[in-house]
Amino acid sequence: MSHAPVVVIGFDAMDPTLARRLAQDGRMPALAGLFERSAWAPTRNPEGLVVGGIWPSFATGRWPGGHGFYCFRQFISGTYEIRRFTPYDIEPPAFWRVLSDRGRRCCVVDAPLARPVEAIGGVQVVDWGTHDRMLEPSAWPASSSALLARHGAHPVVGACDDYTRRGDEDGLRHALALGAARKTDLNLELLACEPWDLFLTVYSESHCAGHQFWGVHDPSWPGHDPGLRERMGDPLEATYEVLDAQLGRMLDAIDPGDTLGIKSDQKGEA
């Protein structure tokens, strides 16, 4: 039986209220088009769900008590000792591993806080352009590593915080825009490889922009610098517009008959 592939496009920590406003104002036309012609619904995470548990819960379908990942530093169970946790501490399989084990062809690009599935039936790109990079950028199977070499490293060098610490907000804004475009280039190359059963990709530039640019965007934020806002404009909204342009590129490459999911997550909403 033939079936339409499932395409999931995620925007890590994108604020849904701001995104909807920009869509209504015509500044995120690709997203606005989806709202107009597609079914959609807001969801809310339970209160108290620590931010580090959201993506692993999405991937495994379990609450943090079931997958065991809350934060990058946690107590060792049964002790008062603290150690660094990584995606390798998440034992339940991600749903793409389950699909792969059942013969489905999956392509997963930069799912946050996800460990590599070395035997994946398809391709997985790990921590190439994620915000919380916990593993070395890599691609599985190993033969896919040439993909990353062709597209180069993500333009954000080091942590996003490093840019604002040295007062290089313009450099960060440029690196985020370039990184989003390169992510789409990588996505489009992978999309064209074969008719995937599942194609999942996540843009994390929205996460970095939210951390570093919200104080420029929001005049009521403590420490808001009117001079920086006057000089830069609104780099947070500009980053959202860049991401919308990348969404448009992705939509142009996706068959209208495919099943498409869009996920953003910020302040408890998804």
PDB file of C-alpha atoms in Angstrom, residues 22 47 56 76 82 99-100 104 107 117 175 205 208:
ATOM      1  CA  LEU A  22       4.440  38.142  12.442  1.00  0.00           C
ATOM      2  CA  GLU A  47       3.917  22.984  34.365  1.00  0.00           C
ATOM      3  CA  PRO A  56      13.574  13.867  24.582  1.00  0.00           C
ATOM      4  CA  ILE A  76      22.842  10.389  40.021  1.00  0.00           C
ATOM      5  CA  ILE A  82      25.897  15.329  40.272  1.00  0.00           C
ATOM      6  CA  LEU A  99      10.218   3.188  12.564  1.00  0.00           C
ATOM      7  CA  SER A 100      13.638   2.259  11.230  1.00  0.00           C
ATOM      8  CA  ARG A 104      10.747   2.532   7.365  1.00  0.00           C
ATOM      9  CA  CYS A 107      16.034  10.992   7.614  1.00  0.00           C
ATOM     10  CA  VAL A 117      21.068   5.670  15.792  1.00  0.00           C
ATOM     11  CA  ALA A 175      25.842  33.687  11.491  1.00  0.00           C
ATOM     12  CA  GLU A 205      18.600  29.381  15.206  1.00  0.00           C
ATOM     13  CA  CYS A 208      19.839  31.091  20.048  1.00  0.00           C
TER      14      CYS A 208
END
